[in-house]
Tab-separated table of C-alpha atoms and ligand atoms in Angstrom:
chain	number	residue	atom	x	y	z
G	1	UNK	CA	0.000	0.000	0.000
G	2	UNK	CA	1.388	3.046	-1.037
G	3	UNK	CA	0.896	6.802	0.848
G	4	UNK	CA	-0.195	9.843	-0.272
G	5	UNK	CA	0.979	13.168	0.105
G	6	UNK	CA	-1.252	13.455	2.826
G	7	UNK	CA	0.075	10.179	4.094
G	8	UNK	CA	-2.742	8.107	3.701
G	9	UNK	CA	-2.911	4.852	2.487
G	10	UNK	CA	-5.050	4.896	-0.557
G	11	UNK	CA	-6.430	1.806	-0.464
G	12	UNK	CA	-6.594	-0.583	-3.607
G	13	UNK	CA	-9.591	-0.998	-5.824
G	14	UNK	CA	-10.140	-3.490	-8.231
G	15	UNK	CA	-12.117	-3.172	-11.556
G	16	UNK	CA	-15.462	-3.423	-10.116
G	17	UNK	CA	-14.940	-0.657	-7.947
G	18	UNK	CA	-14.664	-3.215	-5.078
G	19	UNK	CA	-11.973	-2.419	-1.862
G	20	UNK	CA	-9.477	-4.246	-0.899
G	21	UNK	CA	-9.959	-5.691	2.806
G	22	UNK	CA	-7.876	-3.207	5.217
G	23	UNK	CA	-4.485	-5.433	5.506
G	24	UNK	CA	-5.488	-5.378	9.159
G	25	UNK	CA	-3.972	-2.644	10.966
G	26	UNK	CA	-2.531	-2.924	14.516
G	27	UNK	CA	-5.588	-2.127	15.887
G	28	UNK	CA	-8.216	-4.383	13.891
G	29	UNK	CA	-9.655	-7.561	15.733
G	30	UNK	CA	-8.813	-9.771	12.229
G	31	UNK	CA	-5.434	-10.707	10.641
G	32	UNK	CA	-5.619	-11.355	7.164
G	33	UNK	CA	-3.706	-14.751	5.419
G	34	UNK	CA	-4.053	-16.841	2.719
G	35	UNK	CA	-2.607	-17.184	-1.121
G	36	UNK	CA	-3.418	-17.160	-4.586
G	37	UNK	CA	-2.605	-20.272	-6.737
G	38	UNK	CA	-0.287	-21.115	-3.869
G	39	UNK	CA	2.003	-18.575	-4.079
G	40	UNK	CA	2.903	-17.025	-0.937
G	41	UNK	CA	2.420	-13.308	-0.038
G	42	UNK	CA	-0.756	-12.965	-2.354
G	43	UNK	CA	-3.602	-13.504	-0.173
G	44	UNK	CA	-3.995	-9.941	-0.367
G	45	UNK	CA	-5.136	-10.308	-3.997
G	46	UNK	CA	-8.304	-12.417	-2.994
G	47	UNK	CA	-9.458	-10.075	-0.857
G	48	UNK	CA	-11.550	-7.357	-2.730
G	49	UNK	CA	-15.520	-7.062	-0.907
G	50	UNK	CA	-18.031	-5.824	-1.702
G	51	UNK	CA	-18.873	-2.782	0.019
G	52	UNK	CA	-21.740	-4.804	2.142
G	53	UNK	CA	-19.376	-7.661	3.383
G	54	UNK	CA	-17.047	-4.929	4.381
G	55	UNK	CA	-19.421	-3.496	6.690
G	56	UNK	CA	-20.415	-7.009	7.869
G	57	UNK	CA	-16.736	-7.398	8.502
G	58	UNK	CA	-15.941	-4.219	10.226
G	59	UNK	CA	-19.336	-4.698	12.405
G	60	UNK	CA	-18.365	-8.184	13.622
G	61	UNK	CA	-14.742	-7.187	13.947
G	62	UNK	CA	-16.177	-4.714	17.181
G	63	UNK	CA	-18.248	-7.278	18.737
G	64	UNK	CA	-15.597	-9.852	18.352
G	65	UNK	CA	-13.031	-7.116	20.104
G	66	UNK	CA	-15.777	-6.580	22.874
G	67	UNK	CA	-15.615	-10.223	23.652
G	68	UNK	CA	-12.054	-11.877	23.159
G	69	UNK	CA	-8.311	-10.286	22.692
G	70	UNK	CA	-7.359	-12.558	20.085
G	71	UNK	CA	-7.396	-11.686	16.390
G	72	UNK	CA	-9.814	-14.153	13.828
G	73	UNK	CA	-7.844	-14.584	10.536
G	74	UNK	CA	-9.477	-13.823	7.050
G	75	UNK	CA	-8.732	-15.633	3.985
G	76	UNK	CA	-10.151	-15.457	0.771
G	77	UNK	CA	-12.945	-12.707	-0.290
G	78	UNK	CA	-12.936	-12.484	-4.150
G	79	UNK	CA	-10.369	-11.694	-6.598
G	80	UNK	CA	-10.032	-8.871	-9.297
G	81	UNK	CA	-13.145	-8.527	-11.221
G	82	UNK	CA	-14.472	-11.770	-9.351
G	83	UNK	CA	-12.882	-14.262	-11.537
G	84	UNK	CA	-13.291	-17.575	-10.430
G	85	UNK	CA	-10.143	-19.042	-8.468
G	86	UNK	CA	-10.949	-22.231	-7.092
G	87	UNK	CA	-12.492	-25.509	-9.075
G	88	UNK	CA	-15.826	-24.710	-6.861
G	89	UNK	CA	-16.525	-21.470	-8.594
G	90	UNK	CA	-17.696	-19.164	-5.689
G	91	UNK	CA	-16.329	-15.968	-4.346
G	92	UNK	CA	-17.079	-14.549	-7.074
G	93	UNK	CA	-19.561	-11.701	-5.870
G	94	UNK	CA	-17.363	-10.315	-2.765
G	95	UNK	CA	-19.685	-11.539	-0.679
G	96	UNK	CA	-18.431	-14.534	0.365
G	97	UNK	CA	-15.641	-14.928	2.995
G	98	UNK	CA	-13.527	-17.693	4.607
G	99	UNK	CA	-12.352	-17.144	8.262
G	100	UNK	CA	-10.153	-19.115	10.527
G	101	UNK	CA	-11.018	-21.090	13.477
G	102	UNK	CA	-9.938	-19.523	16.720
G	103	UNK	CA	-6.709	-20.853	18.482
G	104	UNK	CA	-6.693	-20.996	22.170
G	105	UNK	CA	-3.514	-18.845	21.674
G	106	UNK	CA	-2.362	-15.590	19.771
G	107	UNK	CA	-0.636	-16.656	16.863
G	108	UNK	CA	-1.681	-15.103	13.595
G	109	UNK	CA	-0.302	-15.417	10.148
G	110	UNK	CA	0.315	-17.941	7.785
G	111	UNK	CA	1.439	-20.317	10.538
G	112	UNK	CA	-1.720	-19.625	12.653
G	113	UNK	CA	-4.070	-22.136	10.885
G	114	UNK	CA	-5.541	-25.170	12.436
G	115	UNK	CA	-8.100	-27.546	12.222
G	116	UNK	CA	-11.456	-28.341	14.670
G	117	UNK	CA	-9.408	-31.444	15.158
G	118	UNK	CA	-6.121	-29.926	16.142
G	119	UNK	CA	-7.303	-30.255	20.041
G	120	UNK	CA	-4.366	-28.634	21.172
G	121	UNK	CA	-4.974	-25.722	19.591
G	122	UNK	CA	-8.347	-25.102	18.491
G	123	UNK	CA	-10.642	-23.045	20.992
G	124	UNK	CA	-13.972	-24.705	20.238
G	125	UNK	CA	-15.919	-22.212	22.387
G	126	UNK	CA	-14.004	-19.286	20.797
G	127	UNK	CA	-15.246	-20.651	18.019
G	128	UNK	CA	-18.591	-21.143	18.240
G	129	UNK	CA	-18.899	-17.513	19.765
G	130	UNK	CA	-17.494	-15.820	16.479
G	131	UNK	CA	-19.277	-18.167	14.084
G	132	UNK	CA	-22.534	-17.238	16.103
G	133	UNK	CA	-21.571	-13.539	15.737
G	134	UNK	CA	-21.864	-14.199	11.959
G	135	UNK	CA	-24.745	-16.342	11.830
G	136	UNK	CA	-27.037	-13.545	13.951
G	137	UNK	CA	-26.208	-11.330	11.579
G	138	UNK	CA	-29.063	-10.529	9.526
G	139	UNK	CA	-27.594	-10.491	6.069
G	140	UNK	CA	-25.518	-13.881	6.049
G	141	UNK	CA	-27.292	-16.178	3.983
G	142	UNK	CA	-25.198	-19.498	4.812
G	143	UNK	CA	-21.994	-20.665	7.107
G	144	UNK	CA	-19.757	-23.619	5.902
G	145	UNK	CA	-18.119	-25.387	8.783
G	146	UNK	CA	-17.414	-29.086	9.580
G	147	UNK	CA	-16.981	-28.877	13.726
G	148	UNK	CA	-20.503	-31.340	14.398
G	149	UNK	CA	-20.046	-29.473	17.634
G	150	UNK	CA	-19.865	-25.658	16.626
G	151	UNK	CA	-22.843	-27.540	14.170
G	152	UNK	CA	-24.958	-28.375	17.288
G	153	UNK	CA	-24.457	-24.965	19.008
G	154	UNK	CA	-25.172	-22.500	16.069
G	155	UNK	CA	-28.166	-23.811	14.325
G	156	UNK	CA	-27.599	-23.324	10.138
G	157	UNK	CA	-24.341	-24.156	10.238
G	158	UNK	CA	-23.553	-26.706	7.704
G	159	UNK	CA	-21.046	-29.262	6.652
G	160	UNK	CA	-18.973	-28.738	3.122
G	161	UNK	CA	-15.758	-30.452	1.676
G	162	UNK	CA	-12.550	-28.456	2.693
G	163	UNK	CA	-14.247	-26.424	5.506
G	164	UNK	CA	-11.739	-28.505	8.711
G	165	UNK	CA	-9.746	-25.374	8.906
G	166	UNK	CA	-11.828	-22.833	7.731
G	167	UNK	CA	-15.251	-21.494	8.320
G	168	UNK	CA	-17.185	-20.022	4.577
G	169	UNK	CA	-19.683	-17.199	5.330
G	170	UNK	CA	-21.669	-15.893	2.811
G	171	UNK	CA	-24.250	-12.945	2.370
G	172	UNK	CA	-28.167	-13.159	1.216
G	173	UNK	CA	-27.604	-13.023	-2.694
G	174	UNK	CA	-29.503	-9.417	-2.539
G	175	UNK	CA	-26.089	-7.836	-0.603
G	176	UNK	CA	-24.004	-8.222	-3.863
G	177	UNK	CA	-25.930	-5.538	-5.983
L	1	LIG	ZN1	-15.156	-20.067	1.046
């Protein structure tokens, strides 16, 4: 990201007029990881919301703060002009988002992932309190997540291929217009 005269980041757009996700400053309650194609240091390029997930984001982001001093990691959003990037063919509207787990410590980054089986590591109630954050949230459509317990505890949740070491959220198809 690159400053102004003024000193302000001026934060990337893609062609669709979409913003890049704030590359979570100090302050933010998220960290942001994740790649493109697998090559590392690009996650940044799948992350261009729409304007509605980004207020979803930056709503959930205070409440999350409010409840628990540990950052929630962000992963893919959408890419440039929402071409399709994976063989499943979503994220392509910026509304769709995959989030990390919580760990019962504060790693973040690249490093910080883990699955709902990585006992150790994996704060199940953590969990469950920031996936319910999402769900309550009147414009999320559908959450991906494969934890039968975080399953039990936040009705809607549902299982999907890939979704051990990731949670997918996903806004009511009207939020992408
Ligand atoms: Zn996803």
């Amino acid at each position: 990201m690159s400053g102004g005269a003024t000193g302000v980041p001026i934060q990337p757009k893609d062609s669709r007029g979409y913003f890049m996700l704030p590359q979570a400053p100090e302050d933010a309650g998220y960290y942001v990881y994740g790649n493109l194609h697998g090559v590392p240091g690009t996650g940044d390029q799948a992350q261009y919301a729409h304007p509605n997930l980004l207020t979803v984001v930056f709503q959930i982001e205070r409440q999350w703060q409010a409840i628990c001093d540990r950052k929630f990691g962000i992963g893919n959003i959408s890419i440039d002009g929402g071409k399709t990037f994976d063989k499943h063919k979503t994220h392509q509207r910026g509304i769709e988002i995959d989030c990390r787990p919580v760990r019962k410590d504060h790693l973040t980054g690249q490093a910080a992932r883990c699955t709902y089986l990585d006992k150790a590591v994996y704060d199940q109630t953590a969990t469950i309190q920031l996936i319910a954050l999402f769900m309550q949230h009147p414009w999320v459509r559908l959450i991906y997540f494969n934890d039968p317990e975080v399953q039990k505890a936040v009705g809607g949740v549902r299982s999907c291929i890939g979704h051990n070491d990731h949670f997918h959220v996903e806004l009511l198809g009207r939020f992408a217009s």
